CSV table of C-alpha atoms in Angstrom, one decimal:
chain,number,residue,atom,x,y,z
A,420,MET,CA,0.0,0.0,0.0
A,421,ALA,CA,1.4,3.4,-0.9
A,422,HIS,CA,2.4,5.6,2.0
A,423,ASN,CA,1.5,9.3,1.7
A,424,PRO,CA,3.5,11.6,4.1
A,425,THR,CA,2.0,15.0,4.9
A,426,ALA,CA,3.8,18.0,3.4
A,427,VAL,CA,4.0,20.9,5.9
A,428,VAL,CA,4.9,24.1,4.1
A,429,CYS,CA,6.0,26.8,6.5
A,430,VAL,CA,5.4,30.4,5.3
A,431,GLY,CA,5.6,33.6,7.3
A,432,MET,CA,6.7,37.2,7.3
A,433,ALA,CA,10.4,38.0,7.8
A,434,GLY,CA,11.3,37.9,11.5
A,435,SER,CA,8.3,35.7,12.5
A,436,GLY,CA,10.6,32.9,13.7
A,437,LYS,CA,9.8,30.6,10.8
A,438,THR,CA,13.3,29.0,10.5
A,439,THR,CA,13.5,28.5,14.3
A,440,PHE,CA,10.0,27.0,14.2
A,441,MET,CA,11.3,24.6,11.4
A,442,GLN,CA,14.2,23.6,13.6
A,443,ARG,CA,11.8,23.0,16.6
A,444,ILE,CA,9.4,20.7,14.7
A,445,ASN,CA,12.3,18.9,13.0
A,446,ASN,CA,13.8,18.2,16.4
A,447,TYR,CA,10.4,17.2,17.8
A,448,LEU,CA,9.9,14.6,15.1
A,449,HIS,CA,13.5,13.2,15.5
A,450,ILE,CA,12.9,12.8,19.3
A,451,ASN,CA,9.7,10.9,18.6
A,452,LYS,CA,11.4,8.6,16.2
A,453,LYS,CA,9.5,10.1,13.2
A,454,LYS,CA,12.4,11.3,11.1
A,455,PRO,CA,11.1,13.8,8.5
A,456,TYR,CA,12.3,14.7,5.1
A,457,VAL,CA,13.3,18.3,5.0
A,458,LEU,CA,13.4,20.8,2.0
A,459,ASN,CA,14.9,24.2,2.2
A,460,LEU,CA,13.6,26.6,-0.5
A,461,ASP,CA,15.3,29.7,0.8
A,462,PRO,CA,18.2,30.5,-1.6
A,463,ALA,CA,19.5,33.5,0.3
A,464,VAL,CA,19.9,32.0,3.8
A,465,LEU,CA,23.5,31.7,4.9
A,466,ASN,CA,23.0,29.0,7.6
A,467,VAL,CA,20.0,26.8,8.6
A,468,PRO,CA,19.9,25.2,12.0
A,469,PHE,CA,18.7,21.9,10.6
A,470,GLU,CA,19.9,19.4,8.0
A,471,ALA,CA,18.0,19.7,4.7
A,472,ASN,CA,17.7,16.6,2.5
A,473,ILE,CA,16.9,18.8,-0.5
A,474,ASP,CA,18.5,22.3,-0.5
A,475,ILE,CA,17.9,24.9,-3.2
A,476,ARG,CA,21.4,26.2,-2.5
A,477,ASP,CA,23.0,23.0,-3.7
A,478,SER,CA,21.8,23.7,-7.3
A,479,ILE,CA,21.2,27.5,-7.4
A,480,ASN,CA,23.9,30.1,-6.5
A,481,TYR,CA,21.8,33.0,-5.3
A,482,LYS,CA,24.6,35.6,-5.6
A,483,GLU,CA,25.6,34.4,-9.1
A,484,VAL,CA,21.9,34.7,-10.1
A,485,MET,CA,21.9,38.3,-8.9
A,486,LYS,CA,25.1,39.1,-10.7
A,487,GLN,CA,24.3,37.4,-13.9
A,488,TYR,CA,20.8,38.9,-14.3
A,489,ASN,CA,21.6,42.2,-12.6
A,490,LEU,CA,19.0,41.8,-9.9
A,491,GLY,CA,18.3,43.0,-6.4
A,492,PRO,CA,17.8,40.7,-3.4
A,493,ASN,CA,14.1,40.0,-4.0
A,494,GLY,CA,14.5,39.6,-7.7
A,495,GLY,CA,17.4,37.2,-7.1
A,496,ILE,CA,15.2,35.1,-4.7
A,497,LEU,CA,12.4,35.1,-7.2
A,498,THR,CA,14.6,34.1,-10.2
A,499,SER,CA,16.3,31.4,-8.1
A,500,LEU,CA,12.9,29.9,-7.3
A,501,ASN,CA,12.0,30.1,-10.9
A,502,LEU,CA,15.1,28.2,-11.9
A,503,PHE,CA,14.6,25.6,-9.2
A,504,ALA,CA,10.9,25.1,-10.2
A,505,THR,CA,12.2,23.8,-13.6
A,506,LYS,CA,13.4,20.7,-11.7
A,507,ILE,CA,10.1,20.1,-9.9
A,508,ASP,CA,9.6,16.8,-11.7
A,509,GLN,CA,12.9,15.4,-10.3
A,510,ILE,CA,12.0,16.7,-6.8
A,511,ILE,CA,8.6,15.1,-6.8
A,512,SER,CA,10.1,11.9,-8.2
A,513,LEU,CA,12.6,11.9,-5.3
A,514,LEU,CA,9.9,12.5,-2.7
A,515,GLU,CA,7.7,9.7,-4.1
A,516,LYS,CA,10.6,7.3,-4.1
A,517,ARG,CA,11.4,8.3,-0.5
A,518,SER,CA,7.8,7.8,0.6
A,519,ASN,CA,7.7,4.3,-1.0
A,520,PRO,CA,11.2,2.9,-0.5
A,521,ASP,CA,12.2,-0.5,-1.8
A,522,PRO,CA,11.2,-3.2,0.9
A,523,SER,CA,14.6,-4.8,0.6
A,524,SER,CA,16.3,-1.6,1.7
A,525,LYS,CA,14.5,-1.6,5.1
A,526,ALA,CA,14.3,2.2,4.9
A,527,VAL,CA,11.5,3.7,7.0
A,528,PRO,CA,9.3,6.1,5.0
A,529,PRO,CA,8.9,9.6,6.6
A,530,GLU,CA,5.5,10.7,7.9
A,531,HIS,CA,6.2,14.3,7.1
A,532,PHE,CA,7.9,16.5,4.5
A,533,LEU,CA,8.9,19.8,6.1
A,534,VAL,CA,9.3,22.7,3.6
A,535,ASP,CA,11.0,26.0,4.6
A,536,THR,CA,10.4,28.9,2.3
A,537,PRO,CA,11.9,32.4,1.9
A,538,GLY,CA,11.2,35.1,4.4
A,539,GLN,CA,9.9,37.3,1.6
A,540,ILE,CA,6.6,35.6,1.7
A,541,GLU,CA,5.1,37.3,-1.3
A,542,VAL,CA,8.0,36.0,-3.5
A,543,PHE,CA,6.9,32.4,-2.7
A,544,VAL,CA,3.2,32.7,-2.4
A,545,TRP,CA,2.4,35.0,-5.3
A,546,SER,CA,5.1,33.9,-7.8
A,547,ALA,CA,4.5,31.4,-10.6
A,548,SER,CA,7.3,29.2,-9.2
A,549,GLY,CA,5.7,29.1,-5.8
A,550,SER,CA,2.4,28.0,-7.3
A,551,ILE,CA,4.1,25.3,-9.3
A,552,LEU,CA,5.9,24.0,-6.3
A,553,LEU,CA,2.8,24.0,-4.1
A,554,GLU,CA,0.5,22.5,-6.8
A,555,SER,CA,3.1,19.8,-7.6
A,556,LEU,CA,3.3,18.9,-3.9
A,557,ALA,CA,-0.4,18.8,-3.4
A,558,SER,CA,-0.9,16.7,-6.5
A,559,SER,CA,1.1,13.9,-4.9
A,560,PHE,CA,0.8,14.4,-1.1
A,561,PRO,CA,-1.6,15.8,1.4
A,562,THR,CA,-0.3,19.4,1.8
A,563,VAL,CA,-0.8,21.8,4.7
A,564,ILE,CA,0.2,25.5,4.9
A,565,ALA,CA,1.6,26.6,8.3
A,566,TYR,CA,1.4,30.4,8.4
A,567,ILE,CA,3.8,31.6,11.1
A,568,ILE,CA,2.7,34.8,12.9
A,569,ASP,CA,4.9,36.9,15.2
A,570,THR,CA,2.6,37.1,18.3
A,571,PRO,CA,4.2,40.1,20.1
A,572,ARG,CA,3.9,42.2,16.9
A,573,THR,CA,0.3,41.2,16.4
A,574,HIS,CA,-1.0,42.5,19.8
A,575,SER,CA,-2.5,45.6,18.3
A,576,CYS,CA,-5.9,45.4,16.4
A,577,SER,CA,-4.5,46.8,13.2
A,578,THR,CA,-1.5,44.5,12.9
A,579,PHE,CA,-3.6,41.5,13.9
A,580,MET,CA,-6.2,42.4,11.2
A,581,SER,CA,-3.3,42.8,8.6
A,582,ASN,CA,-2.0,39.3,9.4
A,583,MET,CA,-5.5,37.9,9.2
A,584,LEU,CA,-6.1,39.5,5.8
A,585,TYR,CA,-2.7,38.2,4.6
A,586,ALA,CA,-3.6,34.7,5.8
A,587,CYS,CA,-7.0,35.0,4.1
A,588,SER,CA,-5.3,35.9,0.8
A,589,ILE,CA,-2.9,33.0,1.1
A,590,LEU,CA,-5.7,30.5,1.8
A,591,TYR,CA,-7.7,31.5,-1.2
A,592,LYS,CA,-4.6,31.8,-3.4
A,593,THR,CA,-3.2,28.3,-2.6
A,594,LYS,CA,-6.6,26.7,-1.9
A,595,LEU,CA,-4.9,24.4,0.6
A,596,PRO,CA,-5.7,23.8,4.3
A,597,MET,CA,-4.0,26.3,6.6
A,598,ILE,CA,-2.9,26.4,10.2
A,599,LEU,CA,-2.3,29.7,11.9
A,600,VAL,CA,0.8,29.3,14.1
A,601,PHE,CA,1.1,32.1,16.7
A,602,ASN,CA,4.8,31.9,17.5
A,603,LYS,CA,6.9,33.3,20.3
A,604,THR,CA,4.3,32.7,23.0
A,605,ASP,CA,7.2,32.7,25.5
A,606,VAL,CA,7.3,36.5,24.9
A,607,GLN,CA,3.6,37.2,24.4
A,608,ASP,CA,0.7,35.0,25.3
A,609,ALA,CA,-1.6,34.3,22.3
A,610,ASP,CA,-4.9,34.0,24.2
A,611,PHE,CA,-5.9,37.5,23.0
A,612,ALA,CA,-5.7,36.3,19.4
A,613,ARG,CA,-7.9,33.2,20.1
A,614,ASP,CA,-10.5,35.5,21.8
A,615,TRP,CA,-10.5,37.9,18.9
A,616,MET,CA,-11.0,35.1,16.4
A,617,THR,CA,-13.8,33.4,18.4
A,618,ASP,CA,-15.6,36.4,20.0
A,619,PHE,CA,-16.4,39.4,17.8
A,620,GLU,CA,-17.4,41.5,20.8
A,621,LYS,CA,-14.0,41.1,22.5
A,622,PHE,CA,-12.3,42.4,19.3
A,623,GLN,CA,-14.7,45.4,19.3
A,624,GLU,CA,-13.8,46.1,22.9
A,625,ALA,CA,-10.1,46.0,22.2
A,626,LEU,CA,-10.6,48.2,19.1
A,627,GLN,CA,-12.6,50.7,21.2
A,628,GLU,CA,-9.9,50.8,23.8
A,629,GLU,CA,-7.2,51.5,21.2
A,630,GLN,CA,-9.3,54.2,19.6
A,631,GLU,CA,-9.8,56.0,23.0
A,632,LYS,CA,-6.0,55.9,23.5
A,633,GLY,CA,-5.5,57.6,20.2
A,634,VAL,CA,-3.6,54.6,18.6
A,635,PHE,CA,-5.1,55.5,15.2
A,636,GLY,CA,-4.0,59.1,15.3
A,637,GLY,CA,-6.1,62.2,15.7
A,638,GLU,CA,-6.1,65.2,18.1
A,639,GLY,CA,-7.4,65.5,21.6
A,640,HIS,CA,-8.4,63.0,24.2
A,641,GLY,CA,-10.1,60.0,22.9
A,642,GLY,CA,-9.4,61.1,19.3
A,643,GLY,CA,-8.5,58.9,16.4
A,644,SER,CA,-9.4,58.0,13.0
A,645,GLY,CA,-13.1,57.0,12.8
A,646,TYR,CA,-12.4,55.6,9.3
A,647,MET,CA,-9.8,53.2,10.6
A,648,SER,CA,-11.9,52.0,13.4
A,649,SER,CA,-14.9,51.5,11.1
A,650,LEU,CA,-12.7,49.7,8.6
A,651,LEU,CA,-11.3,47.3,11.2
A,652,ASN,CA,-14.8,46.6,12.5
A,653,SER,CA,-16.1,45.8,9.0
A,654,MET,CA,-13.1,43.5,8.2
A,655,SER,CA,-13.6,41.6,11.5
A,656,LEU,CA,-17.2,40.9,10.6
A,657,MET,CA,-16.2,39.8,7.1
A,658,LEU,CA,-13.4,37.5,8.5
A,659,GLU,CA,-15.7,35.8,11.0
A,660,GLU,CA,-16.6,33.1,8.3
A,661,PHE,CA,-12.9,32.9,7.3
A,662,TYR,CA,-11.9,32.0,10.9
A,663,SER,CA,-14.1,28.9,10.9
A,664,HIS,CA,-11.9,27.3,8.2
A,665,LEU,CA,-8.7,27.7,10.1
A,666,GLU,CA,-6.9,25.9,12.9
A,667,MET,CA,-5.1,28.2,15.3
A,668,VAL,CA,-2.3,27.0,17.6
A,669,ALA,CA,0.0,28.9,20.0
A,670,VAL,CA,3.6,27.7,20.1
A,671,SER,CA,7.0,28.7,21.3
A,672,SER,CA,9.9,27.8,19.0
A,673,MET,CA,12.3,28.5,21.9
A,674,THR,CA,10.7,26.3,24.6
A,675,GLY,CA,8.7,23.8,22.4
A,676,ASP,CA,5.4,24.6,24.0
A,677,GLY,CA,2.4,23.9,21.8
A,678,ILE,CA,4.3,21.6,19.3
A,679,ASP,CA,2.1,18.6,20.2
A,680,GLU,CA,-1.0,20.7,19.5
A,681,PHE,CA,0.5,21.8,16.2
A,682,PHE,CA,1.0,18.2,14.9
A,683,ASP,CA,-2.5,17.3,16.1
A,684,ALA,CA,-3.7,20.1,13.9
A,685,VAL,CA,-1.6,18.9,11.0
A,686,GLU,CA,-3.3,15.5,11.3
A,687,ARG,CA,-6.7,17.0,11.2
A,688,LYS,CA,-5.8,19.2,8.2
A,689,ALA,CA,-4.3,16.3,6.4
A,690,GLU,CA,-7.7,14.4,6.7
A,691,GLU,CA,-9.5,17.6,5.6
A,692,PHE,CA,-7.2,17.8,2.6
A,693,THR,CA,-8.1,14.2,1.6
A,694,ARG,CA,-11.8,14.8,2.2
A,695,ASP,CA,-12.4,18.3,0.9
A,696,TYR,CA,-9.4,19.7,-0.9
A,697,LYS,CA,-8.2,16.8,-3.0
A,698,PRO,CA,-11.4,16.3,-5.0
A,699,GLU,CA,-11.4,20.1,-5.8
A,700,LEU,CA,-7.7,19.9,-6.8
A,701,GLU,CA,-8.4,16.9,-9.1
A,702,ARG,CA,-11.3,18.7,-10.6
A,703,ARG,CA,-9.1,21.8,-11.4
A,704,GLN,CA,-6.4,19.5,-12.8
A,705,GLN,CA,-9.0,17.8,-15.1
A,706,GLU,CA,-10.2,21.2,-16.2
A,707,ARG,CA,-6.7,22.4,-17.0
A,708,MET,CA,-6.0,19.1,-19.0
A,709,LYS,CA,-9.3,19.6,-20.9
A,710,GLU,CA,-8.4,23.2,-21.7
A,711,ARG,CA,-4.9,22.1,-22.9
A,712,GLN,CA,-6.4,19.4,-25.1
A,713,ASP,CA,-9.0,21.8,-26.5
A,714,LYS,CA,-6.2,24.2,-27.2
A,715,LYS,CA,-4.2,21.5,-29.0
A,716,SER,CA,-7.3,20.5,-31.0
A,717,GLU,CA,-7.9,24.2,-32.0
A,718,ASP,CA,-4.3,24.6,-33.0
A,719,LEU,CA,-4.3,21.4,-35.0
A,720,ALA,CA,-7.5,22.4,-36.8
A,721,ARG,CA,-6.1,25.9,-37.5
A,722,VAL,CA,-2.8,24.3,-38.9
A,723,MET,CA,-4.8,21.9,-41.1
A,724,SER,CA,-7.0,24.7,-42.3
A,725,GLU,CA,-4.0,26.8,-43.2
A,726,MET,CA,-2.4,23.9,-45.0
A,727,ARG,CA,-5.5,23.3,-47.0
A,728,MET,CA,-5.7,27.0,-47.9
A,729,GLU,CA,-2.1,27.0,-48.8
A,730,GLY,CA,-2.4,23.9,-51.0
A,731,LYS,CA,-5.5,25.3,-52.7
A,732,SER,CA,-3.6,28.6,-53.4
A,733,LYS,CA,-0.7,26.7,-54.8
A,734,THR,CA,-2.9,24.6,-57.0
A,735,GLU,CA,-4.7,27.7,-58.3
A,736,ASN,CA,-1.4,29.5,-58.9
A,737,GLY,CA,0.0,26.4,-60.6
A,738,ASN,CA,-3.0,26.2,-63.0
A,739,GLU,CA,-2.6,29.8,-63.9
A,740,ASP,CA,1.1,29.3,-64.6
A,741,ASP,CA,0.4,26.2,-66.7
A,742,ASP,CA,-2.3,27.8,-68.8
A,743,GLU,CA,0.2,28.9,-71.4
A,744,ASP,CA,1.7,25.4,-71.7
A,745,GLU,CA,-1.5,23.5,-71.4
A,746,ILE,CA,-1.6,20.5,-73.8
A,747,ASP,CA,-4.5,20.1,-76.1
A,748,PRO,CA,-6.4,17.0,-75.1
A,749,GLU,CA,-6.2,15.8,-78.6
A,750,ASP,CA,-2.4,15.8,-78.2
A,751,ALA,CA,-2.5,13.6,-75.2
A,752,ARG,CA,-2.1,9.9,-75.6
A,753,ASP,CA,-5.2,8.1,-74.5
A,754,PRO,CA,-4.1,5.3,-72.2
A,755,ASP,CA,-7.3,3.4,-73.0
A,756,GLN,CA,-6.3,3.3,-76.7
A,757,TYR,CA,-2.7,2.4,-75.8
A,758,PRO,CA,-2.9,0.2,-72.7
A,759,ASP,CA,0.5,-1.4,-73.4
A,760,VAL,CA,2.4,1.9,-73.4
A,761,ARG,CA,3.5,3.6,-70.1
A,762,PRO,CA,3.2,7.4,-70.1
A,763,ASP,CA,6.8,7.8,-69.1
A,764,SER,CA,8.3,5.2,-71.4
A,765,ASP,CA,10.4,5.7,-74.6
A,766,GLU,CA,7.4,4.6,-76.7
A,767,ALA,CA,5.1,7.1,-75.1
A,768,LEU,CA,7.6,9.9,-75.7
A,769,GLN,CA,8.1,8.9,-79.3
A,770,GLN,CA,4.4,8.6,-79.9
A,771,ARG,CA,3.7,12.1,-78.5
A,772,TYR,CA,6.5,13.5,-80.7
A,773,ALA,CA,5.0,11.7,-83.7
A,774,ASP,CA,1.6,13.0,-83.0
A,775,THR,CA,2.9,16.5,-82.8
A,776,LEU,CA,4.7,16.2,-86.1
A,777,LYS,CA,1.6,14.7,-87.7
A,778,LYS,CA,-0.5,17.7,-86.6
A,779,GLN,CA,2.1,19.9,-88.4
A,780,GLY,CA,1.8,17.8,-91.6
A,781,LEU,CA,5.2,16.1,-91.1
A,782,GLN,CA,6.3,12.5,-90.8
A,783,MET,CA,8.6,11.1,-88.0
A,784,ASN,CA,11.9,9.7,-89.5
A,785,GLU,CA,14.6,7.7,-87.8
A,786,THR,CA,16.5,10.9,-86.9
A,787,ASP,CA,13.4,12.2,-85.1
A,788,LYS,CA,13.1,8.9,-83.2
A,789,SER,CA,16.7,9.2,-82.2
A,790,PHE,CA,16.0,12.7,-81.0
A,791,ALA,CA,13.0,11.5,-78.9
A,792,ARG,CA,15.2,8.8,-77.3
A,793,PHE,CA,17.9,11.5,-76.6
A,794,VAL,CA,15.4,13.7,-74.8
A,795,GLN,CA,14.1,10.7,-72.8
A,796,SER,CA,17.7,9.7,-71.8
A,797,SER,CA,18.5,13.3,-70.8
A,798,GLN,CA,15.5,13.5,-68.6
A,799,ALA,CA,16.5,10.3,-66.9
A,800,ARG,CA,20.1,11.6,-66.2
A,801,MET,CA,18.7,14.8,-64.8
A,802,SER,CA,16.3,13.0,-62.5
């Protein structure tokens, strides 16, 4: 029976503790005798605190890419990912081979693929290469997005809402199950975030409190931007439905708190992927295949149509060119009258020559016959 490990793709803003989180979950799986298979897709990182089985830096030199294509840091990361995405078939083949090892090798297949991504989240999530990598993973394995959030920086209503909107955009862009990972809980407890996601009134209270403190700007006591407060209120109402599709866990990459809960959430999301997301993914793949086949059929029909038009045009042009040299039907040798003579034989050539002379009131002598044979032999040498 084929074994399907779960791919956990970690994405997050720069400074959210994503790489440290990767180290923590990698260490957790090793301690629990569930050795994962790790992929590093960040070409610009100097050192990673974990051993990657597949590392983009082994095949793509980030600095050389920047130099060769005259790019900045973000452009270099994007181009490196684009170059790496051209090898996605080889990568998926390696992962499939690793998930179903040869029984004679006694190798234990991993239960998880851990994928670290660049800190420039928009480069991975919104680029074509990022979509290719995610869709290729999801086509072969249950895939879960772990969106890492810097909890201390999300304590204000505005930054919290910004993170939620970003998470919402990633969810609908990737169309994959997502877990919100509130990291650094050793610095800031994440209970406030859980309350804001489950209780709209508590978020309104916090918003009102910030507005009275003048967090949103404005003059005078209790001043502030009414527009900003109204906007955040409206967005929180809109995201209430969005929250119902998410798993939220609070972890500390430094202490390891909450990692058990994270992997419990991964298991639930893997089941959700198989139940809800995989059928939709297969449907989209079939639609794309049908579109490609329809496009091929249209292209083939257009090429055949152009070939027919071209052939018809050449035939018409050829008829026009041959009008001057058109042979009178009376001059043509009727094969029904001369069934024993081939049109391209010496006898046929001599007969056509004799018929032409006869029309001009002349008779064909031996010299004429020799001339006809000479013309036939010359045509043979030319061909």
